[in-house]
mmCIF file of C-alpha atoms in Angstrom:
data_model
loop_
_atom_site.group_PDB
_atom_site.id
_atom_site.type_symbol
_atom_site.label_atom_id
_atom_site.label_comp_id
_atom_site.label_asym_id
_atom_site.label_seq_id
_atom_site.Cartn_x
_atom_site.Cartn_y
_atom_site.Cartn_z
ATOM 1 C CA UNK U 1 145.702 150.000 163.773
ATOM 2 C CA UNK U 2 144.301 150.008 167.391
ATOM 3 C CA UNK U 3 146.771 151.020 170.307
ATOM 4 C CA UNK U 4 148.076 147.568 172.039
ATOM 5 C CA UNK U 5 149.254 146.749 175.379
ATOM 6 C CA UNK U 6 152.998 148.546 176.314
ATOM 7 C CA UNK U 7 154.312 145.834 178.068
ATOM 8 C CA UNK U 8 153.448 142.814 175.893
ATOM 9 C CA UNK U 9 156.038 141.297 173.212
ATOM 10 C CA UNK U 10 155.265 142.515 169.513
ATOM 11 C CA UNK U 11 155.856 140.086 166.642
ATOM 12 C CA UNK U 12 155.648 141.278 163.106
ATOM 13 C CA UNK U 13 154.384 138.513 160.412
ATOM 14 C CA UNK U 14 155.186 139.150 157.420
ATOM 15 C CA UNK U 15 153.656 136.601 154.376
ATOM 16 C CA UNK U 16 154.790 136.834 151.043
ATOM 17 C CA UNK U 17 154.161 134.759 147.929
ATOM 18 C CA UNK U 18 151.303 137.335 146.896
ATOM 19 C CA UNK U 19 148.872 136.881 149.847
ATOM 20 C CA UNK U 20 146.704 139.663 150.408
ATOM 21 C CA UNK U 21 145.247 140.306 153.830
ATOM 22 C CA UNK U 22 142.885 142.368 153.228
ATOM 23 C CA UNK U 23 141.406 139.442 151.302
ATOM 24 C CA UNK U 24 140.557 137.612 154.352
ATOM 25 C CA UNK U 25 138.712 138.277 157.605
ATOM 26 C CA UNK U 26 140.907 138.747 160.712
ATOM 27 C CA UNK U 27 139.088 135.989 162.143
ATOM 28 C CA UNK U 28 140.884 133.536 159.561
ATOM 29 C CA UNK U 29 143.971 135.079 159.729
ATOM 30 C CA UNK U 30 144.113 134.434 163.231
ATOM 31 C CA UNK U 31 143.449 131.082 163.292
ATOM 32 C CA UNK U 32 146.074 130.042 160.737
ATOM 33 C CA UNK U 33 148.344 132.640 162.789
ATOM 34 C CA UNK U 34 147.791 130.095 165.974
ATOM 35 C CA UNK U 35 148.043 126.980 163.865
ATOM 36 C CA UNK U 36 151.028 127.970 162.257
ATOM 37 C CA UNK U 37 152.674 129.059 165.803
ATOM 38 C CA UNK U 38 151.240 125.526 167.419
ATOM 39 C CA UNK U 39 149.423 127.683 169.813
ATOM 40 C CA UNK U 40 146.860 125.995 171.771
ATOM 41 C CA UNK U 41 143.232 127.145 172.410
ATOM 42 C CA UNK U 42 143.549 127.248 176.017
ATOM 43 C CA UNK U 43 146.450 129.316 175.907
ATOM 44 C CA UNK U 44 144.881 131.837 173.691
ATOM 45 C CA UNK U 45 143.326 134.310 176.260
ATOM 46 C CA UNK U 46 145.728 136.750 176.312
ATOM 47 C CA UNK U 47 146.934 136.589 173.018
ATOM 48 C CA UNK U 48 146.144 139.629 170.692
ATOM 49 C CA UNK U 49 146.264 139.556 166.498
ATOM 50 C CA UNK U 50 145.621 142.387 164.464
ATOM 51 C CA UNK U 51 146.166 142.263 160.711
ATOM 52 C CA UNK U 52 148.028 145.763 159.155
ATOM 53 C CA UNK U 53 146.217 146.032 155.907
ATOM 54 C CA UNK U 54 148.013 148.903 154.358
ATOM 55 C CA UNK U 55 151.573 147.244 154.985
ATOM 56 C CA UNK U 56 150.139 144.074 154.621
ATOM 57 C CA UNK U 57 151.463 142.422 157.721
ATOM 58 C CA UNK U 58 150.113 140.734 160.640
ATOM 59 C CA UNK U 59 150.778 142.023 164.429
ATOM 60 C CA UNK U 60 150.998 139.823 167.293
ATOM 61 C CA UNK U 61 150.739 140.584 171.031
ATOM 62 C CA UNK U 62 150.798 138.770 173.771
ATOM 63 C CA UNK U 63 152.642 138.737 177.355
ATOM 64 C CA UNK U 64 154.029 135.423 177.574
ATOM 65 C CA UNK U 65 158.080 135.022 176.476
ATOM 66 C CA UNK U 66 157.548 131.418 175.569
ATOM 67 C CA UNK U 67 154.452 131.934 173.171
ATOM 68 C CA UNK U 68 156.502 135.236 171.606
ATOM 69 C CA UNK U 69 159.736 132.732 170.893
ATOM 70 C CA UNK U 70 156.896 130.382 169.142
ATOM 71 C CA UNK U 71 155.350 133.141 167.169
ATOM 72 C CA UNK U 72 158.937 134.153 165.799
ATOM 73 C CA UNK U 73 159.511 130.602 164.253
ATOM 74 C CA UNK U 74 156.678 131.009 161.944
ATOM 75 C CA UNK U 75 157.906 130.037 158.606
ATOM 76 C CA UNK U 76 154.588 129.226 156.738
ATOM 77 C CA UNK U 77 151.001 130.541 156.983
ATOM 78 C CA UNK U 78 148.038 127.994 155.821
ATOM 79 C CA UNK U 79 144.763 129.322 154.201
ATOM 80 C CA UNK U 80 142.593 126.911 153.353
ATOM 81 C CA UNK U 81 144.339 124.555 150.920
ATOM 82 C CA UNK U 82 146.828 127.071 150.001
ATOM 83 C CA UNK U 83 150.257 127.912 151.966
ATOM 84 C CA UNK U 84 152.121 131.211 151.565
ATOM 85 C CA UNK U 85 155.799 131.552 152.905
ATOM 86 C CA UNK U 86 156.096 134.032 155.878
ATOM 87 C CA UNK U 87 158.966 135.297 158.425
ATOM 88 C CA UNK U 88 158.350 136.492 161.741
ATOM 89 C CA UNK U 89 160.237 138.972 164.014
ATOM 90 C CA UNK U 90 160.136 140.823 167.388
ATOM 91 C CA UNK U 91 159.737 144.730 167.407
ATOM 92 C CA UNK U 92 161.303 147.012 169.177
ATOM 93 C CA UNK U 93 159.605 147.547 172.808
ATOM 94 C CA UNK U 94 158.750 150.653 174.222
ATOM 95 C CA UNK U 95 160.945 153.198 175.666
ATOM 96 C CA UNK U 96 163.736 152.456 173.257
ATOM 97 C CA UNK U 97 165.225 154.381 170.283
ATOM 98 C CA UNK U 98 167.193 153.216 167.226
ATOM 99 C CA UNK U 99 170.491 154.489 166.200
ATOM 100 C CA UNK U 100 172.891 153.680 162.921
ATOM 101 C CA UNK U 101 176.676 152.845 163.195
ATOM 102 C CA UNK U 102 178.285 152.791 159.585
ATOM 103 C CA UNK U 103 181.578 151.184 158.125
ATOM 104 C CA UNK U 104 180.881 147.851 159.373
ATOM 105 C CA UNK U 105 183.062 145.322 157.398
ATOM 106 C CA UNK U 106 181.183 142.806 155.665
ATOM 107 C CA UNK U 107 183.165 139.942 156.504
ATOM 108 C CA UNK U 108 181.973 140.484 159.933
ATOM 109 C CA UNK U 109 179.011 138.241 160.873
ATOM 110 C CA UNK U 110 176.410 138.699 163.170
ATOM 111 C CA UNK U 111 177.877 137.109 166.429
ATOM 112 C CA UNK U 112 181.027 138.974 165.820
ATOM 113 C CA UNK U 113 178.876 142.237 165.257
ATOM 114 C CA UNK U 114 177.013 141.535 168.761
ATOM 115 C CA UNK U 115 180.289 140.862 170.599
ATOM 116 C CA UNK U 116 181.593 144.012 169.656
ATOM 117 C CA UNK U 117 178.502 145.937 170.438
ATOM 118 C CA UNK U 118 176.389 144.583 173.452
ATOM 119 C CA UNK U 119 179.487 144.951 175.737
ATOM 120 C CA UNK U 120 179.686 146.619 179.408
ATOM 121 C CA UNK U 121 181.421 149.615 177.529
ATOM 122 C CA UNK U 122 177.623 150.025 175.894
ATOM 123 C CA UNK U 123 175.619 150.256 178.815
ATOM 124 C CA UNK U 124 172.353 151.043 176.849
ATOM 125 C CA UNK U 125 173.092 148.970 174.042
ATOM 126 C CA UNK U 126 170.184 146.103 173.633
ATOM 127 C CA UNK U 127 170.206 144.565 170.411
ATOM 128 C CA UNK U 128 172.015 145.135 166.791
ATOM 129 C CA UNK U 129 171.483 144.088 163.227
ATOM 130 C CA UNK U 130 172.702 144.678 160.274
ATOM 131 C CA UNK U 131 170.891 146.226 157.141
ATOM 132 C CA UNK U 132 170.691 143.969 154.257
ATOM 133 C CA UNK U 133 174.177 143.574 152.839
ATOM 134 C CA UNK U 134 175.106 146.971 153.400
ATOM 135 C CA UNK U 135 178.048 147.995 156.217
ATOM 136 C CA UNK U 136 175.483 150.165 158.306
ATOM 137 C CA UNK U 137 174.365 148.378 161.629
ATOM 138 C CA UNK U 138 170.961 149.463 163.615
ATOM 139 C CA UNK U 139 171.591 149.082 167.213
ATOM 140 C CA UNK U 140 168.500 149.364 169.642
ATOM 141 C CA UNK U 141 168.890 151.317 173.032
ATOM 142 C CA UNK U 142 167.563 151.154 175.937
ATOM 143 C CA UNK U 143 165.298 155.072 176.664
ATOM 144 C CA UNK U 144 164.809 157.558 174.407
ATOM 145 C CA UNK U 145 168.745 158.650 173.986
ATOM 146 C CA UNK U 146 171.136 157.641 171.112
ATOM 147 C CA UNK U 147 174.281 157.918 172.375
ATOM 148 C CA UNK U 148 176.651 160.044 169.715
ATOM 149 C CA UNK U 149 179.414 157.575 169.792
ATOM 150 C CA UNK U 150 179.396 153.774 170.175
ATOM 151 C CA UNK U 151 182.482 151.521 171.484
ATOM 152 C CA UNK U 152 183.021 148.930 168.158
ATOM 153 C CA UNK U 153 185.003 146.669 170.016
ATOM 154 C CA UNK U 154 188.065 148.783 170.622
ATOM 155 C CA UNK U 155 187.068 151.318 167.681
ATOM 156 C CA UNK U 156 185.119 154.652 168.613
ATOM 157 C CA UNK U 157 182.733 154.621 165.765
ATOM 158 C CA UNK U 158 180.207 157.416 165.089
ATOM 159 C CA UNK U 159 176.156 156.937 165.371
ATOM 160 C CA UNK U 160 173.840 158.635 164.029
ATOM 161 C CA UNK U 161 169.968 158.619 164.910
ATOM 162 C CA UNK U 162 168.010 156.125 162.263
ATOM 163 C CA UNK U 163 165.916 157.592 160.152
ATOM 164 C CA UNK U 164 162.874 155.081 158.735
ATOM 165 C CA UNK U 165 162.141 155.272 155.409
ATOM 166 C CA UNK U 166 158.359 155.421 153.811
ATOM 167 C CA UNK U 167 157.327 151.979 153.012
ATOM 168 C CA UNK U 168 157.354 152.019 148.904
ATOM 169 C CA UNK U 169 157.332 148.951 146.796
ATOM 170 C CA UNK U 170 159.944 149.057 143.822
ATOM 171 C CA UNK U 171 158.189 145.465 142.243
ATOM 172 C CA UNK U 172 154.390 147.673 142.181
ATOM 173 C CA UNK U 173 155.636 150.978 142.225
ATOM 174 C CA UNK U 174 153.068 151.510 145.018
ATOM 175 C CA UNK U 175 153.120 152.963 148.988
ATOM 176 C CA UNK U 176 152.182 151.743 152.145
ATOM 177 C CA UNK U 177 154.582 148.062 151.688
ATOM 178 C CA UNK U 178 157.612 146.923 151.357
ATOM 179 C CA UNK U 179 158.189 144.412 148.229
ATOM 180 C CA UNK U 180 159.008 141.443 149.957
ATOM 181 C CA UNK U 181 155.306 141.445 151.368
ATOM 182 C CA UNK U 182 153.751 142.896 147.853
ATOM 183 C CA UNK U 183 150.492 141.705 146.783
ATOM 184 C CA UNK U 184 150.049 142.961 143.748
ATOM 185 C CA UNK U 185 153.037 141.041 141.872
ATOM 186 C CA UNK U 186 150.926 140.850 138.664
ATOM 187 C CA UNK U 187 149.914 144.472 138.283
ATOM 188 C CA UNK U 188 152.700 147.168 138.544
ATOM 189 C CA UNK U 189 152.961 150.715 137.793
ATOM 190 C CA UNK U 190 155.464 153.209 136.647
ATOM 191 C CA UNK U 191 157.028 154.860 139.669
ATOM 192 C CA UNK U 192 157.681 158.001 137.524
ATOM 193 C CA UNK U 193 154.113 158.702 135.610
ATOM 194 C CA UNK U 194 151.769 156.895 137.279
ATOM 195 C CA UNK U 195 150.910 154.583 134.286
ATOM 196 C CA UNK U 196 149.963 150.710 134.583
ATOM 197 C CA UNK U 197 151.488 148.228 133.649
ATOM 198 C CA UNK U 198 154.366 149.724 131.755
ATOM 199 C CA UNK U 199 156.195 148.454 128.834
ATOM 200 C CA UNK U 200 159.925 147.218 129.522
ATOM 201 C CA UNK U 201 161.151 150.321 127.164
ATOM 202 C CA UNK U 202 159.123 152.498 128.578
ATOM 203 C CA UNK U 203 160.315 156.245 128.721
ATOM 204 C CA UNK U 204 158.474 159.483 130.697
ATOM 205 C CA UNK U 205 159.214 162.499 132.282
ATOM 206 C CA UNK U 206 159.367 161.297 136.108
ATOM 207 C CA UNK U 207 157.518 163.026 138.808
ATOM 208 C CA UNK U 208 157.384 162.084 142.342
ATOM 209 C CA UNK U 209 154.590 161.492 144.590
ATOM 210 C CA UNK U 210 156.378 162.879 147.688
ATOM 211 C CA UNK U 211 158.188 166.175 147.121
ATOM 212 C CA UNK U 212 156.812 166.529 143.418
ATOM 213 C CA UNK U 213 160.141 166.862 141.946
ATOM 214 C CA UNK U 214 161.520 165.434 138.489
ATOM 215 C CA UNK U 215 162.816 162.082 139.886
ATOM 216 C CA UNK U 216 160.679 158.414 140.412
ATOM 217 C CA UNK U 217 158.414 158.182 143.481
ATOM 218 C CA UNK U 218 160.433 157.410 146.471
ATOM 219 C CA UNK U 219 163.778 157.527 144.539
ATOM 220 C CA UNK U 220 167.446 156.873 146.907
ATOM 221 C CA UNK U 221 168.008 160.768 146.152
ATOM 222 C CA UNK U 222 164.504 161.954 147.471
ATOM 223 C CA UNK U 223 164.984 163.737 151.040
ATOM 224 C CA UNK U 224 160.655 163.337 151.157
ATOM 225 C CA UNK U 225 161.161 159.393 151.727
ATOM 226 C CA UNK U 226 162.314 159.475 155.341
ATOM 227 C CA UNK U 227 159.806 159.630 158.180
ATOM 228 C CA UNK U 228 160.732 162.133 161.137
ATOM 229 C CA UNK U 229 161.814 160.260 163.851
ATOM 230 C CA UNK U 230 159.781 159.882 166.876
ATOM 231 C CA UNK U 231 162.357 161.360 169.317
ATOM 232 C CA UNK U 232 162.417 164.443 167.207
ATOM 233 C CA UNK U 233 158.761 164.298 167.218
ATOM 234 C CA UNK U 234 158.905 164.179 170.709
ATOM 235 C CA UNK U 235 161.330 167.519 171.149
ATOM 236 C CA UNK U 236 159.663 169.197 169.055
ATOM 237 C CA UNK U 237 156.452 168.750 170.834
ATOM 238 C CA UNK U 238 157.731 169.320 174.537
ATOM 239 C CA UNK U 239 159.232 172.493 172.860
ATOM 240 C CA UNK U 240 156.104 173.743 171.476
ATOM 241 C CA UNK U 241 154.679 173.125 174.660
ATOM 242 C CA UNK U 242 156.867 174.477 176.562
ATOM 243 C CA UNK U 243 156.743 177.820 174.431
ATOM 244 C CA UNK U 244 153.077 177.997 175.013
ATOM 245 C CA UNK U 245 153.584 178.122 178.793
ATOM 246 C CA UNK U 246 156.566 180.333 178.482
ATOM 247 C CA UNK U 247 154.521 182.536 176.636
ATOM 248 C CA UNK U 248 151.291 182.520 179.013
ATOM 249 C CA UNK U 249 152.999 182.902 181.835
ATOM 250 C CA UNK U 250 154.789 185.823 180.363
ATOM 251 C CA UNK U 251 151.128 187.228 179.448
ATOM 252 C CA UNK U 252 150.233 186.808 183.099
ATOM 253 C CA UNK U 253 153.484 188.808 184.094
ATOM 254 C CA UNK U 254 153.178 191.668 181.442
ATOM 255 C CA UNK U 255 151.388 194.537 183.307
ATOM 256 C CA UNK U 256 153.981 194.392 186.279
ATOM 257 C CA UNK U 257 156.839 194.022 184.329
ATOM 258 C CA UNK U 258 155.154 197.558 182.531
ATOM 259 C CA UNK U 259 154.412 199.129 185.860
ATOM 260 C CA UNK U 260 158.124 198.478 186.785
ATOM 261 C CA UNK U 261 159.614 199.667 183.903
ATOM 262 C CA UNK U 262 157.608 203.114 184.181
ATOM 263 C CA UNK U 263 159.018 203.662 187.568
ATOM 264 C CA UNK U 264 162.040 202.516 186.665
ATOM 265 C CA UNK U 265 161.546 205.478 183.773
ATOM 266 C CA UNK U 266 160.778 208.099 185.791
ATOM 267 C CA UNK U 267 162.871 207.697 188.434
ATOM 268 C CA UNK U 268 166.203 207.241 186.306
ATOM 269 C CA UNK U 269 165.348 209.451 182.922
ATOM 270 C CA UNK U 270 167.289 207.970 179.775
ATOM 271 C CA UNK U 271 169.047 210.398 177.900
ATOM 272 C CA UNK U 272 167.714 211.907 174.866
ATOM 273 C CA UNK U 273 169.765 210.844 171.465
ATOM 274 C CA UNK U 274 170.528 214.720 171.234
ATOM 275 C CA UNK U 275 171.786 214.664 174.438
ATOM 276 C CA UNK U 276 173.905 211.910 173.654
ATOM 277 C CA UNK U 277 175.215 213.902 170.341
ATOM 278 C CA UNK U 278 176.010 217.006 172.230
ATOM 279 C CA UNK U 279 178.136 214.356 174.677
ATOM 280 C CA UNK U 280 176.265 215.394 178.027
ATOM 281 C CA UNK U 281 176.006 212.414 180.469
ATOM 282 C CA UNK U 282 172.945 210.748 181.831
ATOM 283 C CA UNK U 283 173.633 212.614 185.533
ATOM 284 C CA UNK U 284 173.372 216.278 183.910
ATOM 285 C CA UNK U 285 170.139 215.474 181.495
ATOM 286 C CA UNK U 286 168.873 213.550 184.589
ATOM 287 C CA UNK U 287 169.958 217.011 187.142
ATOM 288 C CA UNK U 288 168.028 219.319 184.412
ATOM 289 C CA UNK U 289 165.390 217.196 184.799
ATOM 290 C CA UNK U 290 165.069 217.055 188.857
ATOM 291 C CA UNK U 291 165.319 221.332 188.500
ATOM 292 C CA UNK U 292 162.787 221.754 186.213
ATOM 293 C CA UNK U 293 160.787 219.725 188.013
ATOM 294 C CA UNK U 294 161.852 221.492 191.289
ATOM 295 C CA UNK U 295 160.909 225.296 189.618
ATOM 296 C CA UNK U 296 157.690 223.787 188.702
ATOM 297 C CA UNK U 297 156.841 222.808 192.144
ATOM 298 C CA UNK U 298 157.900 225.833 193.459
ATOM 299 C CA UNK U 299 156.288 227.803 190.868
ATOM 300 C CA UNK U 300 152.810 225.861 192.070
ATOM 301 C CA UNK U 301 153.632 226.734 195.445
ATOM 302 C CA UNK U 302 153.812 229.986 195.069
ATOM 303 C CA UNK U 303 150.572 230.425 193.218
ATOM 304 C CA UNK U 304 149.157 228.553 196.108
ATOM 305 C CA UNK U 305 150.367 230.904 198.491
ATOM 306 C CA UNK U 306 148.939 233.500 196.281
ATOM 307 C CA UNK U 307 145.537 232.273 196.667
ATOM 308 C CA UNK U 308 145.264 231.859 200.086
ATOM 309 C CA UNK U 309 146.482 235.519 200.628
ATOM 310 C CA UNK U 310 143.948 236.242 198.629
ATOM 311 C CA UNK U 311 141.147 234.610 200.256
ATOM 312 C CA UNK U 312 142.508 235.861 203.632
ATOM 313 C CA UNK U 313 142.531 238.967 202.752
ATOM 314 C CA UNK U 314 138.581 238.967 201.497
ATOM 315 C CA UNK U 315 137.856 237.001 204.743
ATOM 316 C CA UNK U 316 139.555 240.047 206.864
ATOM 317 C CA UNK U 317 137.215 242.713 204.741
ATOM 318 C CA UNK U 318 134.394 241.079 205.497
ATOM 319 C CA UNK U 319 134.912 240.894 209.016
ATOM 320 C CA UNK U 320 136.296 244.651 208.790
ATOM 321 C CA UNK U 321 132.883 245.792 206.981
ATOM 322 C CA UNK U 322 130.853 243.333 209.534
ATOM 323 C CA UNK U 323 132.338 245.104 212.643
ATOM 324 C CA UNK U 324 131.795 248.668 210.588
ATOM 325 C CA UNK U 325 128.197 247.981 210.326
ATOM 326 C CA UNK U 326 127.920 247.146 214.110
ATOM 327 C CA UNK U 327 129.419 250.170 215.279
ATOM 328 C CA UNK U 328 127.318 252.221 212.976
ATOM 329 C CA UNK U 329 124.039 250.270 214.282
ATOM 330 C CA UNK U 330 125.660 250.820 218.434
ATOM 331 C CA UNK U 331 126.007 254.802 217.531
ATOM 332 C CA UNK U 332 122.776 255.048 215.803
ATOM 333 C CA UNK U 333 120.767 253.382 219.277
ATOM 334 C CA UNK U 334 123.096 255.802 221.150
ATOM 335 C CA UNK U 335 121.690 258.243 219.324
ATOM 336 C CA UNK U 336 118.284 257.260 219.746
ATOM 337 C CA UNK U 337 118.333 257.144 223.580
ATOM 338 C CA UNK U 338 119.774 260.446 223.456
ATOM 339 C CA UNK U 339 116.653 262.142 221.835
ATOM 340 C CA UNK U 340 114.573 260.388 224.068
ATOM 341 C CA UNK U 341 115.755 262.013 227.148
ATOM 342 C CA UNK U 342 115.940 264.919 225.611
ATOM 343 C CA UNK U 343 111.888 265.269 225.259
ATOM 344 C CA UNK U 344 110.525 267.345 228.702
ATOM 345 C CA UNK U 345 107.804 265.430 229.860
ATOM 346 C CA UNK U 346 110.088 262.054 229.841
ATOM 347 C CA UNK U 347 112.575 263.908 231.416
ATOM 348 C CA UNK U 348 110.220 265.171 234.182
ATOM 349 C CA UNK U 349 108.700 261.889 234.769
ATOM 350 C CA UNK U 350 111.781 260.247 235.538
ATOM 351 C CA UNK U 351 113.172 263.193 237.392
ATOM 352 C CA UNK U 352 112.032 262.871 241.261
ATOM 353 C CA UNK U 353 114.889 265.597 242.628
ATOM 354 C CA UNK U 354 113.879 267.098 245.872
ATOM 355 C CA UNK U 355 113.383 270.877 245.222
ATOM 356 C CA UNK U 356 112.692 270.909 241.919
ATOM 357 C CA UNK U 357 109.616 272.490 240.381
ATOM 358 C CA UNK U 358 107.917 270.880 237.413
ATOM 359 C CA UNK U 359 107.918 273.829 235.560
ATOM 360 C CA UNK U 360 111.163 274.305 235.979
ATOM 361 C CA UNK U 361 113.533 273.806 233.437
ATOM 362 C CA UNK U 362 114.669 270.370 232.770
ATOM 363 C CA UNK U 363 118.474 269.649 233.288
ATOM 364 C CA UNK U 364 121.090 270.267 230.489
ATOM 365 C CA UNK U 365 122.115 266.953 229.732
ATOM 366 C CA UNK U 366 125.478 266.939 226.893
ATOM 367 C CA UNK U 367 126.108 263.873 225.559
ATOM 368 C CA UNK U 368 129.429 263.678 223.280
ATOM 369 C CA UNK U 369 130.259 260.759 221.600
ATOM 370 C CA UNK U 370 132.980 259.911 219.460
ATOM 371 C CA UNK U 371 132.313 258.128 216.558
ATOM 372 C CA UNK U 372 134.370 256.173 214.226
ATOM 373 C CA UNK U 373 134.393 255.737 210.538
ATOM 374 C CA UNK U 374 135.068 252.730 208.445
ATOM 375 C CA UNK U 375 138.478 253.982 207.454
ATOM 376 C CA UNK U 376 140.153 254.407 210.843
ATOM 377 C CA UNK U 377 138.434 251.762 212.765
ATOM 378 C CA UNK U 378 141.917 250.310 214.433
ATOM 379 C CA UNK U 379 142.816 253.512 215.344
ATOM 380 C CA UNK U 380 139.624 255.103 216.907
ATOM 381 C CA UNK U 381 138.707 251.885 218.958
ATOM 382 C CA UNK U 382 141.865 252.259 221.467
ATOM 383 C CA UNK U 383 139.734 256.110 222.060
ATOM 384 C CA UNK U 384 137.008 255.805 224.865
ATOM 385 C CA UNK U 385 133.395 257.205 224.082
ATOM 386 C CA UNK U 386 132.713 260.524 226.939
ATOM 387 C CA UNK U 387 129.485 261.239 227.827
ATOM 388 C CA UNK U 388 128.803 264.406 229.648
ATOM 389 C CA UNK U 389 126.194 265.377 231.557
ATOM 390 C CA UNK U 390 125.528 268.779 232.613
ATOM 391 C CA UNK U 391 122.746 269.639 235.004
ATOM 392 C CA UNK U 392 121.631 272.468 236.346
ATOM 393 C CA UNK U 393 121.432 272.806 240.250
#
């Protein structure tokens, strides 16, 4: 059935005497309802009539209270030349919930029940109605909350959430409608074995269509014949949605939590099961682990220092070799200079001392050079190199 306006009055019309709503069109059903309620054509613009073929009822929606009262007074529907008995009532409005109180005496009339229930002591109670000829009374409350207790006069009565039963016809044995609006009064089936038009002394092995148990379909002991209340479905939906949101939020926060947990585990090491058996405390185990970490760090620092010392020694050895090579080059250059000066022609050409003849022997020049070796480089560098020049006069 389509969605109807939430603010409108909802009137349920239940036809009887075998009227099958599905055998007639929606327009014909609407005209018959308008005529039965005596609604003029000019005032029908805001009214909506929608047949429910599964439950074999007629739903009327309108925003005018006067029209709603007229629809509730329908007692007969005329289709062509046939007239069918009918009953009408107002359905529960939106944003309401139903509860059941039990143990109400059968002697209490409808007025007595209303006077005991619809009072300032029950501020959310709107309407009450007895369930047939039983001691149970349905109470309609404002909002989506059913109180746990209702004050019936001066007595505090337990109130439970109303659970609607699945529509089952005990007249024809079919599901989807009730016996008072049965469209098939002459076509019956067995509720146990689904045999059509069974005889009066029919015996069979019953099997329920709802729960597949060994009892007639929708028996009073069947637990599957009750519908899940709207409040329960609403709460389940809200709970599942909240769980999904929490799961998605936890999935987003999981990396940060993992990092924090790892950091905490590193800063506060846990005690192993072996330590627990031995009676060791968390502080002792943590101190041992810290000491081990310090030893590892000291060992690493020692290795690093040795490596740096080796690098320094290698660099100093290279510098020493370079210095020795430079000293050897200097000594070689000094020897070359001394050899050149020993040549007679060169010394004679350079010598311009008065009184010295060219044939005279060249002056004797003694050059003494103290050279150092690579092994005692640091000691010999402190000594000075002496050059002695001896010249004949």
